Amino acid sequence: MMYKNEAYLKNYFLSHRDVTKDLIGMIEKDKYDYRPTPTSMSAKELVVHMLTSFHKFAAIAAGRDPVQLHEENDDWTLNELADRYTEESVRLIEMLDPAKIDEEIDLSQSMGTVMPAWRLIETAIDHEINHKGNLFVYVREMGHTHLPMFVKNP
Amino acid sequence: MMYKNEAYLKNYFLSHRDVTKDLIGMIEKDKYDYRPTPTSMSAKELVVHMLTSFHKFAAIAAGRDPVQLHEENDDWTLNELADRYTEESVRLIEMLDPAKIDEEIDLSQSMGTVMPAWRLIETAIDHEINHKGNLFVYVREMGHTHLPMFVKNP
């Protein structure tokens, strides 16, 4: 089934993650703590949430234990973190077993539901798109007016 | 094809559109012209763009001519418009011919590409999720702090 295999899912993921990375590239270090309202996530919190959430979903879909790829206090930039998590997330998608991509995964503990691996990846992509939609507003509020399309090569 | 048929696509669409409608319900009439920055769409422009874009994509996927369901100068609220466009968009998804859902649609004029009907609907949903992500920030900036999850019953 063409559209649920790991090649389809990898391209679909990257068509959005590449845009996320473009937006991250527009966030200067002195804007990491920017938040639109007092109850909003800061730019840094939002980006770290996007990168780690997708990676966690992809690990679960691939039947691996999710691991964190950074320490809060280490010296990294959001660009470096984006590269690190994206590379590892792609590796996890490539590990998806075609024979098991339709198998239901029990997410009753975390999400209160059950879904096949391919759908977990698609839900993770939707989560990325949602927060990328937040990020577009943040980056415009930082003064950028030339922003990319929301997806590359749809 | 269980997972990309019209029932799947309708539920998938509504799991996001229902959240969009919740957010629209938080926009008071005196905030319709709110825009986060001078180059941003206003709240009203953003919502109308979301409603009409999805409806247009769904019409093309169903092989119908896209029509506009409102006049700019008529007396409507965003809530009314959301109901009207959502109802009609669902009707179009229900009209998708199961035998043709995999058939490639020529979008070279509008999007410079070709994709099957099911994927056009999913791209339209991604477009909705992206702008709903914008809308979450708008609504928080209007003073709302209790916001829904980004998707219902994932």
PDB file of C-alpha atoms in Angstrom:
ATOM      1  CA  MET A   1       0.000   0.000   0.000  1.00  0.00           C
ATOM      2  CA  MET A   2       1.905   2.950  -1.409  1.00  0.00           C
ATOM      3  CA  TYR A   3       0.853   5.689   1.002  1.00  0.00           C
ATOM      4  CA  LYS A   4       1.428   4.052   4.349  1.00  0.00           C
ATOM      5  CA  ASN A   5       4.925   2.750   3.815  1.00  0.00           C
ATOM      6  CA  GLU A   6       8.004   4.200   5.434  1.00  0.00           C
ATOM      7  CA  ALA A   7       9.132   6.068   2.285  1.00  0.00           C
ATOM      8  CA  TYR A   8       5.795   7.882   2.039  1.00  0.00           C
ATOM      9  CA  LEU A   9       5.786   8.722   5.749  1.00  0.00           C
ATOM     10  CA  LYS A  10       9.399   9.949   5.682  1.00  0.00           C
ATOM     11  CA  ASN A  11       8.732  12.296   2.749  1.00  0.00           C
ATOM     12  CA  TYR A  12       5.501  13.501   4.317  1.00  0.00           C
ATOM     13  CA  PHE A  13       7.299  14.210   7.617  1.00  0.00           C
ATOM     14  CA  LEU A  14      10.180  16.058   5.949  1.00  0.00           C
ATOM     15  CA  SER A  15       7.841  18.154   3.771  1.00  0.00           C
ATOM     16  CA  HIS A  16       6.780  19.782   7.064  1.00  0.00           C
ATOM     17  CA  ARG A  17       9.929  19.423   9.209  1.00  0.00           C
ATOM     18  CA  ASP A  18      11.984  21.232   6.555  1.00  0.00           C
ATOM     19  CA  VAL A  19       9.667  24.231   6.958  1.00  0.00           C
ATOM     20  CA  THR A  20       9.923  23.983  10.760  1.00  0.00           C
ATOM     21  CA  LYS A  21      13.714  24.134  10.374  1.00  0.00           C
ATOM     22  CA  ASP A  22      13.466  27.216   8.137  1.00  0.00           C
ATOM     23  CA  LEU A  23      11.398  28.953  10.820  1.00  0.00           C
ATOM     24  CA  ILE A  24      13.797  27.861  13.589  1.00  0.00           C
ATOM     25  CA  GLY A  25      16.597  29.413  11.539  1.00  0.00           C
ATOM     26  CA  MET A  26      14.850  32.783  11.894  1.00  0.00           C
ATOM     27  CA  ILE A  27      14.877  32.732  15.721  1.00  0.00           C
ATOM     28  CA  GLU A  28      17.870  34.701  16.993  1.00  0.00           C
ATOM     29  CA  LYS A  29      19.376  33.532  20.272  1.00  0.00           C
ATOM     30  CA  ASP A  30      18.179  36.647  22.097  1.00  0.00           C
ATOM     31  CA  LYS A  31      14.599  35.691  21.118  1.00  0.00           C
ATOM     32  CA  TYR A  32      14.648  32.178  22.626  1.00  0.00           C
ATOM     33  CA  ASP A  33      12.630  33.382  25.625  1.00  0.00           C
ATOM     34  CA  TYR A  34      10.094  35.304  23.546  1.00  0.00           C
ATOM     35  CA  ARG A  35       6.484  34.420  24.359  1.00  0.00           C
ATOM     36  CA  PRO A  36       3.419  36.139  22.819  1.00  0.00           C
ATOM     37  CA  THR A  37       1.487  36.094  26.129  1.00  0.00           C
ATOM     38  CA  PRO A  38       2.444  35.207  29.719  1.00  0.00           C
ATOM     39  CA  THR A  39       0.686  31.807  29.432  1.00  0.00           C
ATOM     40  CA  SER A  40       2.296  30.888  26.079  1.00  0.00           C
ATOM     41  CA  MET A  41       5.272  28.571  25.678  1.00  0.00           C
ATOM     42  CA  SER A  42       8.469  30.492  24.938  1.00  0.00           C
ATOM     43  CA  ALA A  43       9.926  30.104  21.445  1.00  0.00           C
ATOM     44  CA  LYS A  44      12.558  27.752  22.844  1.00  0.00           C
ATOM     45  CA  GLU A  45      10.015  25.685  24.809  1.00  0.00           C
ATOM     46  CA  LEU A  46       7.794  25.422  21.745  1.00  0.00           C
ATOM     47  CA  VAL A  47      10.599  24.240  19.455  1.00  0.00           C
ATOM     48  CA  VAL A  48      11.958  21.728  22.000  1.00  0.00           C
ATOM     49  CA  HIS A  49       8.394  20.427  22.510  1.00  0.00           C
ATOM     50  CA  MET A  50       7.985  19.914  18.742  1.00  0.00           C
ATOM     51  CA  LEU A  51      11.330  18.167  18.275  1.00  0.00           C
ATOM     52  CA  THR A  52      11.072  15.851  21.290  1.00  0.00           C
ATOM     53  CA  SER A  53       7.375  15.010  20.794  1.00  0.00           C
ATOM     54  CA  PHE A  54       7.818  13.878  17.213  1.00  0.00           C
ATOM     55  CA  HIS A  55      10.865  11.840  18.149  1.00  0.00           C
ATOM     56  CA  LYS A  56       8.946  10.186  20.999  1.00  0.00           C
ATOM     57  CA  PHE A  57       5.975   9.293  18.770  1.00  0.00           C
ATOM     58  CA  ALA A  58       8.328   7.881  16.117  1.00  0.00           C
ATOM     59  CA  ALA A  59      10.160   5.757  18.710  1.00  0.00           C
ATOM     60  CA  ILE A  60       6.877   4.279  19.951  1.00  0.00           C
ATOM     61  CA  ALA A  61       5.739   3.580  16.371  1.00  0.00           C
ATOM     62  CA  ALA A  62       9.039   1.785  15.724  1.00  0.00           C
ATOM     63  CA  GLY A  63       8.700  -0.241  18.932  1.00  0.00           C
ATOM     64  CA  ARG A  64      11.667   1.444  20.650  1.00  0.00           C
ATOM     65  CA  ASP A  65      11.963   3.105  24.012  1.00  0.00           C
ATOM     66  CA  PRO A  66      11.884   6.890  23.631  1.00  0.00           C
ATOM     67  CA  VAL A  67      15.147   8.533  24.726  1.00  0.00           C
ATOM     68  CA  GLN A  68      16.026  12.208  25.121  1.00  0.00           C
ATOM     69  CA  LEU A  69      18.844  13.394  22.870  1.00  0.00           C
ATOM     70  CA  HIS A  70      19.856  16.499  24.805  1.00  0.00           C
ATOM     71  CA  GLU A  71      20.428  17.813  28.313  1.00  0.00           C
ATOM     72  CA  GLU A  72      18.639  21.000  29.283  1.00  0.00           C
ATOM     73  CA  ASN A  73      21.841  22.647  30.506  1.00  0.00           C
ATOM     74  CA  ASP A  74      24.155  21.652  27.668  1.00  0.00           C
ATOM     75  CA  ASP A  75      25.332  24.258  25.223  1.00  0.00           C
ATOM     76  CA  TRP A  76      23.240  23.794  22.083  1.00  0.00           C
ATOM     77  CA  THR A  77      21.401  26.025  19.653  1.00  0.00           C
ATOM     78  CA  LEU A  78      17.871  25.307  18.435  1.00  0.00           C
ATOM     79  CA  ASN A  79      19.303  24.748  14.948  1.00  0.00           C
ATOM     80  CA  GLU A  80      21.681  22.079  16.247  1.00  0.00           C
ATOM     81  CA  LEU A  81      18.887  20.423  18.197  1.00  0.00           C
ATOM     82  CA  ALA A  82      16.638  20.462  15.118  1.00  0.00           C
ATOM     83  CA  ASP A  83      19.298  18.675  13.075  1.00  0.00           C
ATOM     84  CA  ARG A  84      19.933  16.109  15.798  1.00  0.00           C
ATOM     85  CA  TYR A  85      16.280  15.225  16.423  1.00  0.00           C
ATOM     86  CA  THR A  86      15.332  15.280  12.745  1.00  0.00           C
ATOM     87  CA  GLU A  87      18.126  12.890  11.773  1.00  0.00           C
ATOM     88  CA  GLU A  88      17.178  10.459  14.536  1.00  0.00           C
ATOM     89  CA  SER A  89      13.444  10.750  13.797  1.00  0.00           C
ATOM     90  CA  VAL A  90      14.059   9.899  10.136  1.00  0.00           C
ATOM     91  CA  ARG A  91      16.126   6.898  11.217  1.00  0.00           C
ATOM     92  CA  LEU A  92      13.206   5.672  13.343  1.00  0.00           C
ATOM     93  CA  ILE A  93      10.714   6.061  10.483  1.00  0.00           C
ATOM     94  CA  GLU A  94      13.076   4.102   8.222  1.00  0.00           C
ATOM     95  CA  MET A  95      13.088   1.323  10.830  1.00  0.00           C
ATOM     96  CA  LEU A  96       9.297   0.858  10.612  1.00  0.00           C
ATOM     97  CA  ASP A  97       8.652  -2.755   9.709  1.00  0.00           C
ATOM     98  CA  PRO A  98       6.438  -2.810   6.567  1.00  0.00           C
ATOM     99  CA  ALA A  99       4.821  -6.016   7.866  1.00  0.00           C
ATOM    100  CA  LYS A 100       3.848  -4.303  11.107  1.00  0.00           C
ATOM    101  CA  ILE A 101       2.862  -0.852   9.890  1.00  0.00           C
ATOM    102  CA  ASP A 102      -0.850  -1.789  10.153  1.00  0.00           C
ATOM    103  CA  GLU A 103      -0.527  -3.341  13.603  1.00  0.00           C
ATOM    104  CA  GLU A 104      -2.437  -1.590  16.373  1.00  0.00           C
ATOM    105  CA  ILE A 105      -0.257   0.026  19.041  1.00  0.00           C
ATOM    106  CA  ASP A 106      -1.668   0.310  22.558  1.00  0.00           C
ATOM    107  CA  LEU A 107      -1.528   3.988  23.585  1.00  0.00           C
ATOM    108  CA  SER A 108      -4.144   3.726  26.323  1.00  0.00           C
ATOM    109  CA  GLN A 109      -1.661   4.978  28.937  1.00  0.00           C
ATOM    110  CA  SER A 110      -0.497   8.081  27.046  1.00  0.00           C
ATOM    111  CA  MET A 111      -3.284   9.042  24.628  1.00  0.00           C
ATOM    112  CA  GLY A 112      -6.199   6.892  25.788  1.00  0.00           C
ATOM    113  CA  THR A 113      -6.480   5.168  22.446  1.00  0.00           C
ATOM    114  CA  VAL A 114      -5.173   2.490  20.105  1.00  0.00           C
ATOM    115  CA  MET A 115      -3.957   3.086  16.548  1.00  0.00           C
ATOM    116  CA  PRO A 116      -1.774   1.493  13.879  1.00  0.00           C
ATOM    117  CA  ALA A 117       1.861   2.597  13.513  1.00  0.00           C
ATOM    118  CA  TRP A 118       1.262   4.533  10.270  1.00  0.00           C
ATOM    119  CA  ARG A 119      -1.507   6.523  11.935  1.00  0.00           C
ATOM    120  CA  LEU A 120       0.643   7.318  14.947  1.00  0.00           C
ATOM    121  CA  ILE A 121       3.226   8.845  12.585  1.00  0.00           C
ATOM    122  CA  GLU A 122       0.494  10.823  10.812  1.00  0.00           C
ATOM    123  CA  THR A 123      -0.829  12.067  14.174  1.00  0.00           C
ATOM    124  CA  ALA A 124       2.722  13.092  15.091  1.00  0.00           C
ATOM    125  CA  ILE A 125       2.943  15.033  11.817  1.00  0.00           C
ATOM    126  CA  ASP A 126      -0.389  16.754  12.611  1.00  0.00           C
ATOM    127  CA  HIS A 127       1.033  17.709  16.010  1.00  0.00           C
ATOM    128  CA  GLU A 128       4.066  19.184  14.204  1.00  0.00           C
ATOM    129  CA  ILE A 129       1.856  21.119  11.754  1.00  0.00           C
ATOM    130  CA  ASN A 130      -0.250  22.522  14.603  1.00  0.00           C
ATOM    131  CA  HIS A 131       2.743  23.890  16.490  1.00  0.00           C
ATOM    132  CA  LYS A 132       4.440  25.030  13.291  1.00  0.00           C
ATOM    133  CA  GLY A 133       1.287  27.098  12.810  1.00  0.00           C
ATOM    134  CA  ASN A 134       1.972  28.653  16.238  1.00  0.00           C
ATOM    135  CA  LEU A 135       5.599  29.238  15.269  1.00  0.00           C
ATOM    136  CA  PHE A 136       4.657  31.154  12.102  1.00  0.00           C
ATOM    137  CA  VAL A 137       2.929  33.765  14.308  1.00  0.00           C
ATOM    138  CA  TYR A 138       5.868  33.900  16.746  1.00  0.00           C
ATOM    139  CA  VAL A 139       8.380  34.451  13.926  1.00  0.00           C
ATOM    140  CA  ARG A 140       6.238  37.156  12.313  1.00  0.00           C
ATOM    141  CA  GLU A 141       5.998  38.875  15.701  1.00  0.00           C
ATOM    142  CA  MET A 142       9.818  38.783  15.859  1.00  0.00           C
ATOM    143  CA  GLY A 143       9.807  41.009  12.775  1.00  0.00           C
ATOM    144  CA  HIS A 144      10.107  38.545   9.886  1.00  0.00           C
ATOM    145  CA  THR A 145       7.740  39.203   7.000  1.00  0.00           C
ATOM    146  CA  HIS A 146       9.063  36.872   4.298  1.00  0.00           C
ATOM    147  CA  LEU A 147       7.913  33.478   5.511  1.00  0.00           C
ATOM    148  CA  PRO A 148       7.896  30.140   3.664  1.00  0.00           C
ATOM    149  CA  MET A 149       4.836  28.159   2.488  1.00  0.00           C
ATOM    150  CA  PHE A 150       3.468  25.869   5.226  1.00  0.00           C
ATOM    151  CA  VAL A 151       4.642  22.740   3.356  1.00  0.00           C
ATOM    152  CA  LYS A 152       7.399  21.939   0.839  1.00  0.00           C
ATOM    153  CA  ASN A 153       6.529  20.031  -2.350  1.00  0.00           C
ATOM    154  CA  PRO A 154       3.029  19.000  -1.281  1.00  0.00           C
TER     155      PRO A 154
ATOM    156  CA  MET B   1      -9.813   0.789   1.637  1.00  0.00           C
ATOM    157  CA  MET B   2     -10.837   1.176   5.248  1.00  0.00           C
ATOM    158  CA  TYR B   3      -8.585   4.036   6.285  1.00  0.00           C
ATOM    159  CA  LYS B   4      -8.692   6.460   3.364  1.00  0.00           C
ATOM    160  CA  ASN B   5     -12.357   6.126   2.448  1.00  0.00           C
ATOM    161  CA  GLU B   6     -14.894   8.917   2.730  1.00  0.00           C
ATOM    162  CA  ALA B   7     -15.947   7.892   6.278  1.00  0.00           C
ATOM    163  CA  TYR B   8     -12.333   8.015   7.474  1.00  0.00           C
ATOM    164  CA  LEU B   9     -11.717  11.363   5.761  1.00  0.00           C
ATOM    165  CA  LYS B  10     -14.927  12.879   7.143  1.00  0.00           C
ATOM    166  CA  ASN B  11     -14.065  11.889  10.726  1.00  0.00           C
ATOM    167  CA  TYR B  12     -10.483  13.042  10.287  1.00  0.00           C
ATOM    168  CA  PHE B  13     -11.662  16.407   8.945  1.00  0.00           C
ATOM    169  CA  LEU B  14     -14.208  16.923  11.734  1.00  0.00           C
ATOM    170  CA  SER B  15     -11.694  15.965  14.460  1.00  0.00           C
ATOM    171  CA  HIS B  16      -9.898  19.192  13.497  1.00  0.00           C
ATOM    172  CA  ARG B  17     -12.781  21.375  12.218  1.00  0.00           C
ATOM    173  CA  ASP B  18     -14.641  20.912  15.509  1.00  0.00           C
ATOM    174  CA  VAL B  19     -11.642  22.458  17.297  1.00  0.00           C
ATOM    175  CA  THR B  20     -11.521  25.272  14.735  1.00  0.00           C
ATOM    176  CA  LYS B  21     -15.183  25.982  15.512  1.00  0.00           C
ATOM    177  CA  ASP B  22     -14.464  26.051  19.264  1.00  0.00           C
ATOM    178  CA  LEU B  23     -11.746  28.644  18.661  1.00  0.00           C
ATOM    179  CA  ILE B  24     -14.000  30.685  16.350  1.00  0.00           C
ATOM    180  CA  GLY B  25     -16.572  30.710  19.156  1.00  0.00           C
ATOM    181  CA  MET B  26     -14.042  32.583  21.314  1.00  0.00           C
ATOM    182  CA  ILE B  27     -13.648  35.486  18.859  1.00  0.00           C
ATOM    183  CA  GLU B  28     -15.949  38.340  19.893  1.00  0.00           C
ATOM    184  CA  LYS B  29     -17.297  40.516  17.098  1.00  0.00           C
ATOM    185  CA  ASP B  30     -15.175  43.487  18.206  1.00  0.00           C
ATOM    186  CA  LYS B  31     -12.058  41.321  17.677  1.00  0.00           C
ATOM    187  CA  TYR B  32     -12.783  40.387  14.044  1.00  0.00           C
ATOM    188  CA  ASP B  33     -10.197  42.921  12.830  1.00  0.00           C
ATOM    189  CA  TYR B  34      -7.520  41.892  15.337  1.00  0.00           C
ATOM    190  CA  ARG B  35      -4.156  41.128  13.730  1.00  0.00           C
ATOM    191  CA  PRO B  36      -0.964  40.236  15.677  1.00  0.00           C
ATOM    192  CA  THR B  37       1.263  42.280  13.344  1.00  0.00           C
ATOM    193  CA  PRO B  38       0.540  44.744  10.511  1.00  0.00           C
ATOM    194  CA  THR B  39       1.394  42.076   7.887  1.00  0.00           C
ATOM    195  CA  SER B  40      -0.763  39.324   9.476  1.00  0.00           C
ATOM    196  CA  MET B  41      -4.224  38.349   8.292  1.00  0.00           C
ATOM    197  CA  SER B  42      -6.938  39.693  10.587  1.00  0.00           C
ATOM    198  CA  ALA B  43      -8.842  37.117  12.671  1.00  0.00           C
ATOM    199  CA  LYS B  44     -11.781  37.417  10.282  1.00  0.00           C
ATOM    200  CA  GLU B  45      -9.604  37.094   7.167  1.00  0.00           C
ATOM    201  CA  LEU B  46      -7.857  34.051   8.645  1.00  0.00           C
ATOM    202  CA  VAL B  47     -11.121  32.257   9.495  1.00  0.00           C
ATOM    203  CA  VAL B  48     -12.731  33.025   6.128  1.00  0.00           C
ATOM    204  CA  HIS B  49      -9.550  31.809   4.400  1.00  0.00           C
ATOM    205  CA  MET B  50      -9.696  28.510   6.342  1.00  0.00           C
ATOM    206  CA  LEU B  51     -13.392  27.899   5.675  1.00  0.00           C
ATOM    207  CA  THR B  52     -13.353  28.772   1.982  1.00  0.00           C
ATOM    208  CA  SER B  53     -10.041  27.004   1.227  1.00  0.00           C
ATOM    209  CA  PHE B  54     -11.152  23.682   2.667  1.00  0.00           C
ATOM    210  CA  HIS B  55     -14.472  23.914   0.868  1.00  0.00           C
ATOM    211  CA  LYS B  56     -12.697  24.656  -2.425  1.00  0.00           C
ATOM    212  CA  PHE B  57     -10.280  21.706  -2.022  1.00  0.00           C
ATOM    213  CA  ALA B  58     -13.191  19.382  -1.159  1.00  0.00           C
ATOM    214  CA  ALA B  59     -15.165  20.520  -4.217  1.00  0.00           C
ATOM    215  CA  ILE B  60     -12.211  19.817  -6.509  1.00  0.00           C
ATOM    216  CA  ALA B  61     -11.681  16.382  -4.908  1.00  0.00           C
ATOM    217  CA  ALA B  62     -15.361  15.596  -5.501  1.00  0.00           C
ATOM    218  CA  GLY B  63     -15.160  16.761  -9.116  1.00  0.00           C
ATOM    219  CA  ARG B  64     -17.425  19.782  -8.584  1.00  0.00           C
ATOM    220  CA  ASP B  65     -16.948  23.440  -9.418  1.00  0.00           C
ATOM    221  CA  PRO B  66     -16.009  25.399  -6.278  1.00  0.00           C
ATOM    222  CA  VAL B  67     -18.650  27.987  -5.355  1.00  0.00           C
ATOM    223  CA  GLN B  68     -18.578  30.700  -2.690  1.00  0.00           C
ATOM    224  CA  LEU B  69     -21.281  30.351  -0.031  1.00  0.00           C
ATOM    225  CA  HIS B  70     -21.268  33.930   1.260  1.00  0.00           C
ATOM    226  CA  GLU B  71     -21.143  37.529   0.103  1.00  0.00           C
ATOM    227  CA  GLU B  72     -18.547  39.783   1.707  1.00  0.00           C
ATOM    228  CA  ASN B  73     -21.120  42.456   2.558  1.00  0.00           C
ATOM    229  CA  ASP B  74     -23.900  40.228   3.864  1.00  0.00           C
ATOM    230  CA  ASP B  75     -24.688  40.186   7.544  1.00  0.00           C
ATOM    231  CA  TRP B  76     -23.113  37.000   8.950  1.00  0.00           C
ATOM    232  CA  THR B  77     -21.086  36.034  11.973  1.00  0.00           C
ATOM    233  CA  LEU B  78     -17.992  33.841  11.798  1.00  0.00           C
ATOM    234  CA  ASN B  79     -19.898  31.174  13.740  1.00  0.00           C
ATOM    235  CA  GLU B  80     -22.676  31.137  11.132  1.00  0.00           C
ATOM    236  CA  LEU B  81     -20.157  30.993   8.316  1.00  0.00           C
ATOM    237  CA  ALA B  82     -18.336  28.110  10.036  1.00  0.00           C
ATOM    238  CA  ASP B  83     -21.559  26.100  10.264  1.00  0.00           C
ATOM    239  CA  ARG B  84     -22.474  26.805   6.661  1.00  0.00           C
ATOM    240  CA  TYR B  85     -19.082  25.899   5.167  1.00  0.00           C
ATOM    241  CA  THR B  86     -18.580  22.884   7.427  1.00  0.00           C
ATOM    242  CA  GLU B  87     -21.948  21.376   6.516  1.00  0.00           C
ATOM    243  CA  GLU B  88     -21.296  21.820   2.820  1.00  0.00           C
ATOM    244  CA  SER B  89     -17.708  20.528   3.073  1.00  0.00           C
ATOM    245  CA  VAL B  90     -18.928  17.360   4.806  1.00  0.00           C
ATOM    246  CA  ARG B  91     -21.517  16.898   2.047  1.00  0.00           C
ATOM    247  CA  LEU B  92     -18.732  17.100  -0.564  1.00  0.00           C
ATOM    248  CA  ILE B  93     -16.560  14.544   1.278  1.00  0.00           C
ATOM    249  CA  GLU B  94     -19.569  12.200   1.468  1.00  0.00           C
ATOM    250  CA  MET B  95     -19.931  12.532  -2.303  1.00  0.00           C
ATOM    251  CA  LEU B  96     -16.416  11.206  -2.945  1.00  0.00           C
ATOM    252  CA  ASP B  97     -16.756   8.168  -5.193  1.00  0.00           C
ATOM    253  CA  PRO B  98     -15.010   5.208  -3.478  1.00  0.00           C
ATOM    254  CA  ALA B  99     -14.038   3.879  -6.903  1.00  0.00           C
ATOM    255  CA  LYS B 100     -12.287   7.162  -7.744  1.00  0.00           C
ATOM    256  CA  ILE B 101     -10.698   8.054  -4.429  1.00  0.00           C
ATOM    257  CA  ASP B 102      -7.314   6.815  -5.681  1.00  0.00           C
ATOM    258  CA  GLU B 103      -7.586   8.551  -9.046  1.00  0.00           C
ATOM    259  CA  GLU B 104      -5.032  11.278  -9.727  1.00  0.00           C
ATOM    260  CA  ILE B 105      -6.458  14.798  -9.994  1.00  0.00           C
ATOM    261  CA  ASP B 106      -4.653  17.311 -12.187  1.00  0.00           C
ATOM    262  CA  LEU B 107      -3.801  20.357 -10.055  1.00  0.00           C
ATOM    263  CA  SER B 108      -1.034  21.656 -12.299  1.00  0.00           C
ATOM    264  CA  GLN B 109      -2.855  24.993 -12.752  1.00  0.00           C
ATOM    265  CA  SER B 110      -3.420  25.713  -9.045  1.00  0.00           C
ATOM    266  CA  MET B 111      -0.768  23.793  -7.103  1.00  0.00           C
ATOM    267  CA  GLY B 112       1.657  22.688  -9.803  1.00  0.00           C
ATOM    268  CA  THR B 113       1.151  19.026  -8.996  1.00  0.00           C
ATOM    269  CA  VAL B 114      -1.010  15.936  -9.375  1.00  0.00           C
ATOM    270  CA  MET B 115      -2.435  13.889  -6.485  1.00  0.00           C
ATOM    271  CA  PRO B 116      -5.223  11.407  -5.740  1.00  0.00           C
ATOM    272  CA  ALA B 117      -8.508  12.662  -4.262  1.00  0.00           C
ATOM    273  CA  TRP B 118      -7.826  11.237  -0.770  1.00  0.00           C
ATOM    274  CA  ARG B 119      -4.489  13.034  -0.636  1.00  0.00           C
ATOM    275  CA  LEU B 120      -6.045  16.332  -1.739  1.00  0.00           C
ATOM    276  CA  ILE B 121      -8.452  16.055   1.212  1.00  0.00           C
ATOM    277  CA  GLU B 122      -5.548  15.269   3.567  1.00  0.00           C
ATOM    278  CA  THR B 123      -3.585  18.246   2.214  1.00  0.00           C
ATOM    279  CA  ALA B 124      -6.666  20.405   2.831  1.00  0.00           C
ATOM    280  CA  ILE B 125      -6.788  19.100   6.420  1.00  0.00           C
ATOM    281  CA  ASP B 126      -3.086  19.932   6.852  1.00  0.00           C
ATOM    282  CA  HIS B 127      -3.842  23.449   5.590  1.00  0.00           C
ATOM    283  CA  GLU B 128      -6.618  23.660   8.223  1.00  0.00           C
ATOM    284  CA  ILE B 129      -4.300  22.414  11.003  1.00  0.00           C
ATOM    285  CA  ASN B 130      -1.613  24.931  10.028  1.00  0.00           C
ATOM    286  CA  HIS B 131      -3.955  27.909  10.200  1.00  0.00           C
ATOM    287  CA  LYS B 132      -5.702  26.548  13.302  1.00  0.00           C
ATOM    288  CA  GLY B 133      -2.219  26.659  14.832  1.00  0.00           C
ATOM    289  CA  ASN B 134      -2.113  30.366  13.945  1.00  0.00           C
ATOM    290  CA  LEU B 135      -5.588  30.845  15.410  1.00  0.00           C
ATOM    291  CA  PHE B 136      -4.577  29.334  18.773  1.00  0.00           C
ATOM    292  CA  VAL B 137      -2.043  32.159  19.181  1.00  0.00           C
ATOM    293  CA  TYR B 138      -4.557  34.818  18.076  1.00  0.00           C
ATOM    294  CA  VAL B 139      -7.168  33.579  20.569  1.00  0.00           C
ATOM    295  CA  ARG B 140      -4.647  33.447  23.412  1.00  0.00           C
ATOM    296  CA  GLU B 141      -3.611  37.016  22.566  1.00  0.00           C
ATOM    297  CA  MET B 142      -7.302  37.985  22.834  1.00  0.00           C
ATOM    298  CA  GLY B 143      -7.111  36.944  26.483  1.00  0.00           C
ATOM    299  CA  HIS B 144      -8.323  33.334  26.452  1.00  0.00           C
ATOM    300  CA  THR B 145      -6.211  30.960  28.518  1.00  0.00           C
ATOM    301  CA  HIS B 146      -8.358  27.804  28.591  1.00  0.00           C
ATOM    302  CA  LEU B 147      -7.924  26.437  25.098  1.00  0.00           C
ATOM    303  CA  PRO B 148      -8.905  23.035  23.686  1.00  0.00           C
ATOM    304  CA  MET B 149      -6.543  20.238  22.584  1.00  0.00           C
ATOM    305  CA  PHE B 150      -5.475  20.632  18.951  1.00  0.00           C
ATOM    306  CA  VAL B 151      -7.569  17.613  17.881  1.00  0.00           C
ATOM    307  CA  LYS B 152     -10.720  15.866  19.159  1.00  0.00           C
ATOM    308  CA  ASN B 153     -10.714  12.081  19.612  1.00  0.00           C
ATOM    309  CA  PRO B 154      -7.453  11.477  17.739  1.00  0.00           C
TER     310      PRO B 154
END
